[in-house]
Structures are given as structure tokens and as C-alpha cells.
Coordinates of C-alpha atoms and ligand atoms in Angstrom, one line a residue:
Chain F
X266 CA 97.3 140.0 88.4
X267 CA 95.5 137.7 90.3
X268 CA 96.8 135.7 93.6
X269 CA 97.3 132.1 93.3
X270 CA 99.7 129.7 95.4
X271 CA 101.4 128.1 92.8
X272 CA 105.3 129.3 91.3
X273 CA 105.8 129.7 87.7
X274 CA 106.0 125.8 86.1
X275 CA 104.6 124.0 89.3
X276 CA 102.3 121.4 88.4
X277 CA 98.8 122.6 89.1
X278 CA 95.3 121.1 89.7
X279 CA 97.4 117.5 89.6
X280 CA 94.3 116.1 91.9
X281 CA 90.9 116.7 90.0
X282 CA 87.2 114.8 91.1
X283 CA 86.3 113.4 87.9
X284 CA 82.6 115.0 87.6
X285 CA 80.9 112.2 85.9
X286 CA 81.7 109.4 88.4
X287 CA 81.1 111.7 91.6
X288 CA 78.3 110.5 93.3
X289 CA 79.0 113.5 96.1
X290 CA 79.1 111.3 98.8
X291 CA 81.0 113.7 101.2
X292 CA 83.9 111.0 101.9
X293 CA 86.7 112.8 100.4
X294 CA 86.1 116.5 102.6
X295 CA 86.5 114.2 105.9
X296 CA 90.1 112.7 104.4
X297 CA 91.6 116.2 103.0
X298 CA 93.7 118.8 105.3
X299 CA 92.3 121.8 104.3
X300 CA 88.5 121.6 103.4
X301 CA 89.6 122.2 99.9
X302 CA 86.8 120.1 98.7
X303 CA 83.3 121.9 97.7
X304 CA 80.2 120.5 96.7
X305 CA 76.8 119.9 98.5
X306 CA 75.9 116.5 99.6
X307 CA 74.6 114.5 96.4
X308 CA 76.0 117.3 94.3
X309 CA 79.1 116.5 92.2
X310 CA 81.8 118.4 94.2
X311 CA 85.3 119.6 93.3
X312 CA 88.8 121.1 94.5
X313 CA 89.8 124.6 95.1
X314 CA 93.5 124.2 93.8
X315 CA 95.0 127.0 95.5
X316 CA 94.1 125.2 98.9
X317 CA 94.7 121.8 97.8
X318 CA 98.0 119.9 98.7
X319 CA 98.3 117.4 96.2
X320 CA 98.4 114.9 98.7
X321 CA 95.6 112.4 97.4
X322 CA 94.1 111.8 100.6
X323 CA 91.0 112.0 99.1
X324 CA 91.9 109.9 96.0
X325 CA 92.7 106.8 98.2
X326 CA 90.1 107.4 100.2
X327 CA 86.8 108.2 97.3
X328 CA 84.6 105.1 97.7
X329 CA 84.0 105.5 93.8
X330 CA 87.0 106.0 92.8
X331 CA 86.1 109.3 91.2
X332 CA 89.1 111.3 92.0
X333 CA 92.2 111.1 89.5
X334 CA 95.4 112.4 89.1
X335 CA 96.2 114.6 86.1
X336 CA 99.6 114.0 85.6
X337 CA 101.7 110.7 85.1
X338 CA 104.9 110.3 83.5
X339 CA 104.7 106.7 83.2
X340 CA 105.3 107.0 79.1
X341 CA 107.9 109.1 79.6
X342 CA 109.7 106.9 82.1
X343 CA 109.3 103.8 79.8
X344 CA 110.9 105.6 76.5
X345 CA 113.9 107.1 78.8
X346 CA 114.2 103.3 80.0
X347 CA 114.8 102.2 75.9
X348 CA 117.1 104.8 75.2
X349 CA 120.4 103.9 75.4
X350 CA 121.8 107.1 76.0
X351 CA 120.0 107.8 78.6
X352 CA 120.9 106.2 82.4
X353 CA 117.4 106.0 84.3
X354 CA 118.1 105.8 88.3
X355 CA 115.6 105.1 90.0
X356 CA 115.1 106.6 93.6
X357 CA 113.1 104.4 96.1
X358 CA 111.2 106.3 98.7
X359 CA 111.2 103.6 102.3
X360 CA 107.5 103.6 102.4
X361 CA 107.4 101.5 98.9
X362 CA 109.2 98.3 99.9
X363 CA 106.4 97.9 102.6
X364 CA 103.5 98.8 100.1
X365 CA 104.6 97.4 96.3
X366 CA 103.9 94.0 97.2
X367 CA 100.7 94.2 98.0
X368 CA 100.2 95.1 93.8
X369 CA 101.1 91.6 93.3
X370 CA 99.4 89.6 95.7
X371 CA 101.8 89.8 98.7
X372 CA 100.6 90.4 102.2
X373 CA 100.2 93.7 103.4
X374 CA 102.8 95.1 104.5
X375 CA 105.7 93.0 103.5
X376 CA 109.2 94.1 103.3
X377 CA 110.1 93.6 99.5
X378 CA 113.3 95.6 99.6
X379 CA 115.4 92.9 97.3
X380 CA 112.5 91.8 94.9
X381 CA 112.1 95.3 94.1
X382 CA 115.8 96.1 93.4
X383 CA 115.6 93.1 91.2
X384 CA 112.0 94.5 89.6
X385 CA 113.9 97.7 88.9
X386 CA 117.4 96.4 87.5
X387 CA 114.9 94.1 84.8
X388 CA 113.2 96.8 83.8
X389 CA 116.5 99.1 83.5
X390 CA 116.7 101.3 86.5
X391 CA 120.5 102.2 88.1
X392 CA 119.1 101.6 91.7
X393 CA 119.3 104.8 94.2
X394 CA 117.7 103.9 97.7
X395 CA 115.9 107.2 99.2
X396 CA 116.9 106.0 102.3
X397 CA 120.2 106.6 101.3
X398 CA 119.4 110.3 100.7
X399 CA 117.3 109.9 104.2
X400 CA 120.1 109.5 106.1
X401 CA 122.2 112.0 104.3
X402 CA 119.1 114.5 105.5
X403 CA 119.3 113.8 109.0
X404 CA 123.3 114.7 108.7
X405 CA 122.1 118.1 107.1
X406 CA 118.6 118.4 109.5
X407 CA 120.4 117.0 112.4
X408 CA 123.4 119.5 112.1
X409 CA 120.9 122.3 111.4
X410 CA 119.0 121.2 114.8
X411 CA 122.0 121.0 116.9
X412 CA 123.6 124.0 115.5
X413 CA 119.5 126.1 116.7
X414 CA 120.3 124.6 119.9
X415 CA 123.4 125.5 120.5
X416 CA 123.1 129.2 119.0
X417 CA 120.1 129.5 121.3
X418 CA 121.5 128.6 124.4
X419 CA 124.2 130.8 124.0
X420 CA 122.0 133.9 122.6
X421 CA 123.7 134.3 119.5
X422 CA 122.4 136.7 117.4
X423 CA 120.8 135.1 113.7
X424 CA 120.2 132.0 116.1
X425 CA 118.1 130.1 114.0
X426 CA 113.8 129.8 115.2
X427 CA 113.2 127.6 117.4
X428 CA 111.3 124.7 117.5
X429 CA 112.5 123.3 113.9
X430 CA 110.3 121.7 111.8
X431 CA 111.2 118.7 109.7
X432 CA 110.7 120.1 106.4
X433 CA 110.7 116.3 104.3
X434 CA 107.0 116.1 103.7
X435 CA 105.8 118.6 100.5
X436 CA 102.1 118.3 101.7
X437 CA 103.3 120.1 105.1
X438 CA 105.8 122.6 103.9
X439 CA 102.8 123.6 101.0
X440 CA 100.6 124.3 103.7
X441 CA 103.0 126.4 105.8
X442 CA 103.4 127.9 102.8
X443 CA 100.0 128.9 101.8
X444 CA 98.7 129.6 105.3
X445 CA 101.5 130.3 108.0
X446 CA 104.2 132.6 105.9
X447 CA 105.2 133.4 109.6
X448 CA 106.4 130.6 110.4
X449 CA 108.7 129.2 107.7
X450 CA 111.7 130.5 109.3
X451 CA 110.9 127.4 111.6
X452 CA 112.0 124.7 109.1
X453 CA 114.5 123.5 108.4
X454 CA 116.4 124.4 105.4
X455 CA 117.2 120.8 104.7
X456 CA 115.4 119.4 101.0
X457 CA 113.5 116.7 101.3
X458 CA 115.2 113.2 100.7
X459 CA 113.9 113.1 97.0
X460 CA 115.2 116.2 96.5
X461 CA 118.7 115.8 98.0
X462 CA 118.9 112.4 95.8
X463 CA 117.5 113.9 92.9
X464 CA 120.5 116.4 93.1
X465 CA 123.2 114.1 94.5
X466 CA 122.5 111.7 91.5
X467 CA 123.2 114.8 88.7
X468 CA 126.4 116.0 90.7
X469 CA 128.7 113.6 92.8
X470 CA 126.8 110.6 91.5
X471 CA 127.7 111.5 87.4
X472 CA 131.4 110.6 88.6
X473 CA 130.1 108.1 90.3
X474 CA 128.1 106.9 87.1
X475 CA 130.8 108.5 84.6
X476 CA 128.2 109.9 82.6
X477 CA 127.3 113.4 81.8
X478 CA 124.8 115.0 84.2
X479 CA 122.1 116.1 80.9
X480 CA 122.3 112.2 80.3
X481 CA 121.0 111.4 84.1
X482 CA 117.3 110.8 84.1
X483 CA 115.6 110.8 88.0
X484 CA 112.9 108.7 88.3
X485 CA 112.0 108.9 91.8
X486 CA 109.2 106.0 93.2
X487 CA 107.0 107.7 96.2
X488 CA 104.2 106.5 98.3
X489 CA 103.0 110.1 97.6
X490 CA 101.2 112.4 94.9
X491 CA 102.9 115.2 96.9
X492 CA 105.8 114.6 95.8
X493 CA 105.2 115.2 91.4
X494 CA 104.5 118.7 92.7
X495 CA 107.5 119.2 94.9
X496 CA 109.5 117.8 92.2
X497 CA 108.3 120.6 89.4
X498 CA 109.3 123.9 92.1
X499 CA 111.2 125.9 89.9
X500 CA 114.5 126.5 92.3
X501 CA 114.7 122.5 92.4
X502 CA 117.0 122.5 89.3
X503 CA 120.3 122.8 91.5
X504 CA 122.7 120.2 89.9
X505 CA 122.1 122.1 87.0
X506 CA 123.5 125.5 88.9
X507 CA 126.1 123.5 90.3
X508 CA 127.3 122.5 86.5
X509 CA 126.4 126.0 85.0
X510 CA 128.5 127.6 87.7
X511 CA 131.5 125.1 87.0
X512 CA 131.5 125.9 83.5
X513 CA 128.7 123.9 81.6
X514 CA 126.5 125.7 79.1
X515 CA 124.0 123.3 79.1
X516 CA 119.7 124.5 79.0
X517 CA 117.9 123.8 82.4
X518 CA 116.9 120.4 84.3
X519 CA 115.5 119.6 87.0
X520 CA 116.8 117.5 89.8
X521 CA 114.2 115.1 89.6
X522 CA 112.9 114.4 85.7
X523 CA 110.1 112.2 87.0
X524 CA 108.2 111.2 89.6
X525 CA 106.0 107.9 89.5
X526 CA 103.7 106.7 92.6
X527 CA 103.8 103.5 93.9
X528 CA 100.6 102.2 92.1
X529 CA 102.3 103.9 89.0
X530 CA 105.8 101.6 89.8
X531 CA 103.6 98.7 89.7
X532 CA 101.7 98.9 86.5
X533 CA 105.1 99.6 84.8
X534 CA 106.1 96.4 86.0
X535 CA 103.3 95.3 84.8
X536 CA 103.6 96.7 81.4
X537 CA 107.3 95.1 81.2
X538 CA 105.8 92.0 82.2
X539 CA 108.0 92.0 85.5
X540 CA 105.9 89.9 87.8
X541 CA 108.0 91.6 91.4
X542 CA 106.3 88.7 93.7
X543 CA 108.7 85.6 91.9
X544 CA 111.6 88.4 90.8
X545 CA 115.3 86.9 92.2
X546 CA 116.6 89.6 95.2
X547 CA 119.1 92.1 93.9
X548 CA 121.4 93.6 96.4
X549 CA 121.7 97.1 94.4
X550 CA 124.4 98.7 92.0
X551 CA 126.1 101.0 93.6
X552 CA 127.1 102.9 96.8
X553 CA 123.8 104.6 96.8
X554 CA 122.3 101.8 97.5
X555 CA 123.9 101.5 101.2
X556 CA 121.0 102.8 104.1
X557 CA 120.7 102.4 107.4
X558 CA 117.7 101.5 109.5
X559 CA 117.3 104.8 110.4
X560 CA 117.0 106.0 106.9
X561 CA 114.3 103.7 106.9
X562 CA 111.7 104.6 109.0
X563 CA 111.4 107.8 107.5
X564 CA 108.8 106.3 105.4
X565 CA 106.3 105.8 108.8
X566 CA 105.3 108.7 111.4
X567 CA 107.9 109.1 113.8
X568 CA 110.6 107.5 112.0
X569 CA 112.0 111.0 110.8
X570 CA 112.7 112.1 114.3
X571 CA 113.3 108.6 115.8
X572 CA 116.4 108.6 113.4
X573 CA 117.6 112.4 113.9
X574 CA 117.6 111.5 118.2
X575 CA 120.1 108.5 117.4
X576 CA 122.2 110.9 115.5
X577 CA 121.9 114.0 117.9
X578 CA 122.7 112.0 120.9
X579 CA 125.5 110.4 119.5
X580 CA 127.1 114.2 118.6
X581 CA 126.1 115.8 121.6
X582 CA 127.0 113.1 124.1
X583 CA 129.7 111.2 122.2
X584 CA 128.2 108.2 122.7
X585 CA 125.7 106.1 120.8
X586 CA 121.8 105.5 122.5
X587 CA 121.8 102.3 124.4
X588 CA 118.5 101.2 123.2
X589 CA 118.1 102.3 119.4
X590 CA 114.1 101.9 119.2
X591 CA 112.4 105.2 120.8
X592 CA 108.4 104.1 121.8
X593 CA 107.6 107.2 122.8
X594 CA 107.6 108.6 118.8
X595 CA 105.8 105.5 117.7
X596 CA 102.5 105.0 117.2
X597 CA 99.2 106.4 115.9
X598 CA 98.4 108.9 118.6
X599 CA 97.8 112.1 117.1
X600 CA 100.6 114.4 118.5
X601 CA 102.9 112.3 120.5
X602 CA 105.9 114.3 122.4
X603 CA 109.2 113.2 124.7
X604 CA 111.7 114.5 126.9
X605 CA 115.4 113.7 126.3
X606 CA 118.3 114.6 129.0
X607 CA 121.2 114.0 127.8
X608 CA 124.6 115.4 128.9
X609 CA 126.0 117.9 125.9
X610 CA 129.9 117.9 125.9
X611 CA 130.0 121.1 124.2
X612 CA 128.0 123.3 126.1
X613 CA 129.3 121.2 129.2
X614 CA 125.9 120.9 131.0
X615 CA 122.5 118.6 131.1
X616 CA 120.0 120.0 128.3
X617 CA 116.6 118.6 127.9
X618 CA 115.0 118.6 124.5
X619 CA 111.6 118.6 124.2
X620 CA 110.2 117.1 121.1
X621 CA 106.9 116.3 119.2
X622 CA 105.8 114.5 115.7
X623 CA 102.3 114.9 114.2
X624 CA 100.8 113.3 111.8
X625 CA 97.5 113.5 110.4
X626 CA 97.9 116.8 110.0
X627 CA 94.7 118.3 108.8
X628 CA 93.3 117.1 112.5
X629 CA 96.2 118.0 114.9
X630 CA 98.6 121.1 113.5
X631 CA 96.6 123.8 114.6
X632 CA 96.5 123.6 118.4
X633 CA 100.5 123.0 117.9
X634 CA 101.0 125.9 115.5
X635 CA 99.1 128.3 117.8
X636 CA 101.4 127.7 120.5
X637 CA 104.4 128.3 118.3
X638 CA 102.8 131.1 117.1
X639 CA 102.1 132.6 120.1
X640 CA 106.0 131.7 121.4
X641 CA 104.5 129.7 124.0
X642 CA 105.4 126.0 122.3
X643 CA 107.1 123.3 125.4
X644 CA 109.2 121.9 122.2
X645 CA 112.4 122.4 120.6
X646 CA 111.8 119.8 117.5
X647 CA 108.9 118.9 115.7
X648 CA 108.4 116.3 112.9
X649 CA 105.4 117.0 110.9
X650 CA 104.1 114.5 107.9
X651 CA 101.0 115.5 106.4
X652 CA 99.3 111.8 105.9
X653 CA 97.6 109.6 108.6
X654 CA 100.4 107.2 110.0
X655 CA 103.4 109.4 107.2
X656 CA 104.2 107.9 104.4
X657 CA 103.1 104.3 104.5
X658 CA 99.6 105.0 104.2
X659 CA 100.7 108.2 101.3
X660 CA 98.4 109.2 98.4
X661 CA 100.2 107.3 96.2
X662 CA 100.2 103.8 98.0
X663 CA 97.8 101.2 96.7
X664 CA 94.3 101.7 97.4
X665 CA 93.4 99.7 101.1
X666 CA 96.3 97.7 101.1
X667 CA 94.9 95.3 98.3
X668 CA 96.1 97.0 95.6
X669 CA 93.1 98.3 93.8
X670 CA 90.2 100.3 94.6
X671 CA 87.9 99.1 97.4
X672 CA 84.3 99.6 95.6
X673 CA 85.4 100.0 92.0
X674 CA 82.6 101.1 89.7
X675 CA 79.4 99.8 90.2
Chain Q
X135 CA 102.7 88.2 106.6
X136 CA 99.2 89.4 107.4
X137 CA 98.5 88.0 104.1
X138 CA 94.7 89.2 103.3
X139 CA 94.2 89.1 107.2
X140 CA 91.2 91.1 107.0
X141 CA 89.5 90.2 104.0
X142 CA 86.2 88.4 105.3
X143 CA 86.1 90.7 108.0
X144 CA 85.4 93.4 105.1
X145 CA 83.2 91.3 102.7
X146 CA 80.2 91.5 104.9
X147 CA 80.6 95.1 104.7
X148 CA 81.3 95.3 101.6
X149 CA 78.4 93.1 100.3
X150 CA 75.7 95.6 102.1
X151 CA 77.5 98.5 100.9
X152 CA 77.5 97.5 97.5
X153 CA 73.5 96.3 97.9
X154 CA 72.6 99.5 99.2
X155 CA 74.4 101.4 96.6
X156 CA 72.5 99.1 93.3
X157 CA 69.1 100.1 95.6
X158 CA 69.7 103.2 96.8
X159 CA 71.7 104.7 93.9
X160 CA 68.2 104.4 91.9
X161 CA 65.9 106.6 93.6
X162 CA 67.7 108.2 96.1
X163 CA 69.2 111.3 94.4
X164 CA 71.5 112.7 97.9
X165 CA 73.5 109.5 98.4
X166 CA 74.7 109.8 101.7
X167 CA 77.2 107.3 102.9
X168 CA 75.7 104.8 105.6
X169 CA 76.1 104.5 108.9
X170 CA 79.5 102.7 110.0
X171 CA 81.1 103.6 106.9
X172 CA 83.6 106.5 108.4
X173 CA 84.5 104.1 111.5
X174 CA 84.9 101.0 109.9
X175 CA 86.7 103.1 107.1
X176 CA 89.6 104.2 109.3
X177 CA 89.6 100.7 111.5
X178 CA 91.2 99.1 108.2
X179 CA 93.5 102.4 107.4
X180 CA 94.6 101.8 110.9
X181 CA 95.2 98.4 110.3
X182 CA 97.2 98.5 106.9
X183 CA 99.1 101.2 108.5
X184 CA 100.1 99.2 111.2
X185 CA 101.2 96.1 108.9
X186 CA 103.3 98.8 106.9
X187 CA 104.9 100.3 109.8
X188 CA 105.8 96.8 111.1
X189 CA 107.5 96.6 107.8
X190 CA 109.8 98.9 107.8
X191 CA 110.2 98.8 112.0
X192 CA 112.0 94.9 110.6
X193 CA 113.8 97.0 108.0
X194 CA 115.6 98.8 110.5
X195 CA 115.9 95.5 112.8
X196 CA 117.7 93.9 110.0
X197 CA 120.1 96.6 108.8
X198 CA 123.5 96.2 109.5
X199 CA 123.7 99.7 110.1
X200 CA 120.9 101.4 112.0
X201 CA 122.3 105.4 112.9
X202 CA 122.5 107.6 109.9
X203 CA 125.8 108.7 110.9
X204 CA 127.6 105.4 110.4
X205 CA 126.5 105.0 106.8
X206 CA 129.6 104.3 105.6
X207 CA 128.2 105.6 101.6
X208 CA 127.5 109.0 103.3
X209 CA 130.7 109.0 105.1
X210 CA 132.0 108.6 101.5
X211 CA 129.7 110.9 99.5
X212 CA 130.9 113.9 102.2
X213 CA 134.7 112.6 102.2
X214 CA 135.2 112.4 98.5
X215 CA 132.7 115.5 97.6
X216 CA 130.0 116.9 99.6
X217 CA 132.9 118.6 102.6
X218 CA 130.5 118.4 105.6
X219 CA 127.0 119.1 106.7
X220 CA 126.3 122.5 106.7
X221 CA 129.3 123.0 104.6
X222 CA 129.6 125.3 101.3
X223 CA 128.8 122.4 99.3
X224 CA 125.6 121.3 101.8
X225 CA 124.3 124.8 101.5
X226 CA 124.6 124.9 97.4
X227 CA 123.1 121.5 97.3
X228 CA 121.5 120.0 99.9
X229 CA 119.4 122.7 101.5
X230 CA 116.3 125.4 99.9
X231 CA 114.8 128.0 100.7
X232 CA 110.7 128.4 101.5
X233 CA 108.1 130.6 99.4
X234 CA 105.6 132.8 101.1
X235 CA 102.3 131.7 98.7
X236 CA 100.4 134.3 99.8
X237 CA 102.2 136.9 98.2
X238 CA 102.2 135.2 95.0
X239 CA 100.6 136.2 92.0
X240 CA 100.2 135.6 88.0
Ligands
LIG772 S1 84.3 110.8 98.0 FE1 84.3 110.6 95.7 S2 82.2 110.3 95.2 FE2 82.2 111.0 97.3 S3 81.9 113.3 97.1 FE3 84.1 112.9 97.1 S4 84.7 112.7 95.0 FE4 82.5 112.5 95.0
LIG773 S1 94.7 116.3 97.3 FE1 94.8 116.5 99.6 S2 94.6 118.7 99.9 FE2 94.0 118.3 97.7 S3 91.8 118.1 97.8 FE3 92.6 116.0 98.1 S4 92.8 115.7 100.3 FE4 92.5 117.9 99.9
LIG774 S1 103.2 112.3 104.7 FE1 104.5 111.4 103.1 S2 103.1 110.6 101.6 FE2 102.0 112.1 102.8 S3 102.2 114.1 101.8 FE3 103.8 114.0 103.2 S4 105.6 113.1 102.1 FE4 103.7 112.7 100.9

């Protein structure tokens, strides 16, 4: 028996420094949350999986491009996509539409929402918007938050911990996890967006699709490495609970089949000859491609508790926020935090909620976990993404925003 | 937008880098990474973050809808399956539990 931090079937050691191109620099060990990285300087160095995230901080951020990822399922995606038994849908994460461009010569930054519908529905994807599932988790998450607050201020026993913590980014809730067991009755129960689509897609959306669930193949497209291992946790596999328990006799799947990154949605293209920068707008196939904006901004830091406020105030005051766009949770400061008042009809009296978002996480958690720790945290709701600036800038994006590796091999 | 903004910015930097790697990588066996790199390293993060952000800030400028709660899909998905949130449905499908690690073993 010895300790590790991975489950049974959880991809492990996805994130390896590949020994003969490591020039140990030292770059990576500034970029990764949780000094996982060994080596001396000029020695070739390497990662202690049990600490490591998966979140490829370091692997956008090697100057030699001497850190790799282990795992793709880029061949597996592109048979599934020929079968024609098979219906591939394809869940967009937000931060992609900003980032996928830039593969193809497009500006950085530019919002290619339709191209990349259109990318998708040539190469054979059903199109799923994550946003979609984004702002079905802020229906769950926000309930969940209100539902703490309320059970709080009334001293309910079972209450629920406060603060909450937005539980949506896999690099965060691993490190939890792995080093602060304490606190995870502080999350929120809520999956992640690609989790709740993953499952959504196999359950409601096989009426939806009229096809049998086993036929369903997830291919969810992230901005994050992250997000291949939080796809592989054993308990994510619960369309296929839902069926057994209605009767199916089927053997086990998971909720998502696949992940690909970003740079991983763009060679595929690639591969299909798709070129996404002169690909005609597509406006989606189905219901699950309706979002809203504040599904949207889940993809950047802030954005995740930007869009719960719009949909807290509106239940707890009846009435929507007269200016949508909340500055205070934008931004690249570290840890920024805000005040609400707002009148709550159901507890009949002015509450204040105190809330904060991090980001960056390997250099700004701790002095916030302390606190909470030591029952002495100001806030009620935290939002927590493990990457510099959340998602956009993920370990899955392309490399420096021109779509390839800054130094290459020299 | 932004389109290659900041390339010549970079090439300078890039151009050194690169000479002092073909030099330095030669006889210098602890290659240390020169000075600037770490600063001028996160200047551009900063700055591709920032283009992204703006991206999806004009996502949610543009959408017809912009509150999660008036996204007339979920409003369906709930009506015609899911119940509500934090219903019996929610709880089977749409929520998890967490794993302490540090009791795990194999
Ligand atoms: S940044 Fe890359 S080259 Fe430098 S030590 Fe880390 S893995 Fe090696
Ligand atoms: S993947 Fe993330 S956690 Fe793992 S070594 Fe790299 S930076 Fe550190
Ligand atoms: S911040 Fe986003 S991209 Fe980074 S690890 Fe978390 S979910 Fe993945």
C-alpha cells in the first residue's frame, strides 16, 4: 500500500518534461502552483505527479518546449467522427472562441464563436456550447449559494460552510483535494460545466438527439489540460447510473469520452483540411447551443462570479441589476473582493455579501485559505480558477497567443 | 483585432535570446535564463490575456441574453426534464461529491 493522490482510472503523470530537450532552465518552477517541479539549475528537471495539477502552466510556459502532454485522444476523436453510428457532440468551453483563431492567423483574441460552429459541423460535430452548461451551473451554484446563505442566517442546523467556493476549475478543486481535505466541505457541490454537459448530453439530450445514450460520444474542447484528468474521475460516469437505474443493462461510460485542448481542436481541423479563419458562420444545431453572456465569461477570471451576482440578485431582490457589468471582479489584480447590499425579500431585511475571486492561484490562495481556515475569512463567496487571468490564458490555449511555441527548438 | 499587435515589440527580444542561447548553450553547461526574461515574459501573458478577456467581455455585450436565468434552453432543459435546481434530478446529475487525496492509497 503506498499513498498516492490519484483514484483508481484517473489519468496520471498526463504532464511529463521530456528529459532530452530540457535544458533546466528553471522557467517552468516559477509558472506551476505547487513547486511540483524538481531539478537543479542546468540539470534536466521533472514532476512529482502526486503534487502536480495537470494544469500545463509550465508546458505553455517552457521556453524550449520541453514539456509534453502524455495523453491525446485526437485519433480517437477522428475515427468516432467517421463512424456512422456514432453521434460526436462536441462541447465548447467560452475560453476557445477567444483563443482558436489565433491557430489560423487571426488576431489575438478574436471572438470566433460562428466560424467555429461552422469548423465543427464540417468536420461532424452535433454542436454543444459549454456556456450553455455554464449557465445551467450558476442555476445549481447559485441556488446552492443562496440556499448557505439563507440556512446561515437563520442557524439551521446542516447549514452548508460558509464561504463557498466555486468548484468549476479541476486544477483548484485537485489542490483542495490533495492539500486542504478540511476544507472541501466549502465547495460547492455543483460539477464543473464540462461535466454537467457531458452528463446532460447522455441523459435529456439522447431524447433530444433520439439516439441511444452508449451511441453518444462527448468530445469536450477546453482551454485546459486540467480538464482530460477531471474527465477520467471514476464517479464522473453518471448518465450511465441514471440509465442503469432506469432499467439499462448496458457496461460503463463516462460522461465525457474525450477531451481535446484547444491546440488539439486546431490541428484536427487541420488534419480535415478545415481552414476555421474563411469557414461560413453556423448558428448551431440545437437548443444546446443557446448561452447567455453570462455563461460566457466563465471562460476569464471573474466571469464565474460576475454571472452568479446577476442571478443572485435577481432571486433575492426580485429584480434584475441595473448595470449588468460588475468592475469590481474584473481585472488582473490578484485577489480582488466586493461588497453587495441588496434588499433579500425572503429573509425581509438588507444582507451584505462579501465576495472574493482569485486567480493565479499558486501566488494568492494561501493568505485566503488561512483565513478560512482559521474561521476568520470577511467573505461569503469565493471564485477560485487555478490559471493566471482563468481560463483564457489555460494550459491548453495556444502557446503566446501566436499559436505555436515562442522559441521552438533551436 | 490586435492582430500581431505586439510582434516587433518581441523580435528584438527574441533575436538576443535566441543569439545568446546558439553562444551560450555551447560552453555554458548551467543555462540560466537572462535577465528580463521573467518580466518581459509575463508583460506579453498580460497582454494576450487582456485581448482574450476583451473577447469574451464583447461576447456577453452581444448576447441577446446576458443573466443565466433567462436562458430560455435552460428554462426548457429544467421544464421538460431536469425539475429544478437543487431538485432530485439536480442532485443525481448535476452535482458530486469531493475526494480527500490524502487518504488515498494503491
Ligand atoms: S522550463 Fe523547460 S527547459 Fe526550463 S527547466 Fe523547465 S522543462 Fe526544462
Ligand atoms: S502541470 Fe501544473 S501543477 Fe503540474 S507541474 Fe506543470 S505547472 Fe505544476
Ligand atoms: S483556470 Fe481554467 S484552464 Fe486553468 S486549470 Fe482551471 S479550469 Fe483549467
Amino acid at each position: 500500500m503506498t499513498a498516492t493522490t490519484y483514484q483508481p482510472g484517473e489519468i496520471q503523470g498526463l504532464i511529463k518534461i521530456n528529459a532530452s530537450k530540457c535544458k533546466g532552465c528553471d522557467a517552468c518552477k516559477q509558472f506551476c502552483p505547487t513547486h511540483a517541479i524538481n531539478g537543479a539549475s542546468g540539470a534536466v528537471h521533472s514532476i512529482d505527479e502526486d503534487k502536480c495539477l495537470s494544469c500545463g502552466q509550465c508546458l505553455i510556459n517552457c521556453p524550449f518546449s520541453a514539456i509534453e502532454e502524455t495523453h491525446s485522444a485526437l485519433e480517437t476523436v477522428i475515427k468516432k467522427l467517421a463512424d456512422k453510428n456514432t453521434t460526436v457532440v462536441g462541447i465548447i468551453a467560452p475560453a476557445v472562441r477567444v483563443a482558436i483563431g489565433e491557430e489560423f492567423g487571426l488576431g489575438t483574441g478574436e471572438l470566433v464563436t460562428g466560424k467555429l460552429y461552422g469548423a465543427m459541423n464540417q468536420a461532424g460535430f452535433k454542436i454543444f456550447d459549454c456556456n450553455f452548461a455554464a449557465d445551467l451551473t450558476i442555476m445549481e451554484e447559485g441556488s446552492e449559494f443562496i440556499h448557505r446563505l439563507h440556512a446561515n442566517a437563520k442557524g439551521e442546523e446542516n447549514a452548508g460552510a460558509l464561504p463557498q467556493f466555486t468548484s468549476c476549475c479541476p486544477g483548484w478543486v485537485r489542490y483542495l483535494e490533495t492539500r486542504y481535505p478540511a476544507l472541501l466541505p466549502n465547495l460547492s457541490t455543483a460539477k464543473s460545466p464540462q461535466q454537467m454537459a457531458g452528463t446532460v448530453a447522455k441523459t435529456y439530450g439522447a431524447k433530444v438527439y433520439q439516439m441511444q445514450p452508449e451511441n453518444i460520444f462527448t468530445v469536450s474542447v477546453m482551454p485546459c489540460t486540467s480538464k482530460k484528468l477531471e474527465a477520467s474521475r471514476p464517479e464522473f460516469n453518471s448518465a450511465w447510473q441514471y440509465h442503469q437505474e432506469h432499467g439499462a443493462n448496458t457496461p460503463s461510460y463516462q460522461d465525457i469520452d474525450a477531451v481535446l485542448t484547444t491546440r488539439e481542436m486546431a490541428q484536427l481541423l487541420k488534419m480535415l483540411d478545415i481552414d476555421l479563419a474563411n469557414t461560413p458562420e453556423y448558428q448551431g444545431d440545437s437548443l444546446f447551443s443557446e448561452y447567455t453572456g453570462a455563461g460566457t465569461i466563465f471562460g476569464t477570471t471573474g466571469g464565474v462570479m460576475e454571472a452568479a451576482l446577476r442571478t443572485a440578485h435577481k432571486v433575492l431582490t426580485g429584480t434584475e441589476m441595473a448595470k449588468l457589468e460588475f468592475e469590481p471582479v474584473r481585472g488582473l489584480k490578484g485577489v480582488k473582493s466586493a461588497s453587495v447590499s441588496l434588499f433579500d425579500t425572503e429573509l425581509n431585511q438588507n444582507v451584505t455579501v462579501n465576495v472574493a475571486v482569485v486567480h493565479d492561484m499558486g501566488n494568492n490562495i494561501e493568505p485566503v485559505l488561512r483565513d478560512v481556515m482559521a474561521g476568520t475569512s470577511p467573505y461569503h463567496f469565493i471564485e477560485v480558477m487555478n490559471c493566471a487571468g482563468g481560463c483564457v490564458n489555460g494550459g491548453g490555449q495556444p502557446i503566446e497567443g501566436k499559436g505555436s511555441s515562442w522559441l521552438g527548438n533551436i | 483585432m490586435n492582430k500581431k499587435k505586439h510582434l516587433f515589440a518581441e523580435d528584438s527580444f527574441f533575436l538576443s535570446r535566441r543569439k545568446f542561447m546558439a553562444v551560450g548553450a555551447a560552453f555554458v553547461a548551467a543555462l540560466a535564463i537572462p535577465i528580463g526574461w521573467f518580466t518581459s515574459k509575463l508583460e506579453r501573458r498580460n497582454e494576450y490575456i487582456k485581448a482574450r478577456s476583451q473577447g469574451l467581455y464583447k461576447d456577453d455585450s452581444l448576447a441577446k441574453k446576458r443573466v443565466s436565468h433567462a436562458n430560455p434552453a435552460v428554462e426548457k432543459y429544467y421544464k421538460e426534464f431536469g425539475g429544478e435546481p437543487l431538485g432530485h434530478t439536480s442532485h443525481e446529475l448535476l452535482h458530486t461529491h469531493f475526494v480527500d487525496r490524502t487518504k488515498l492509497s494503491s
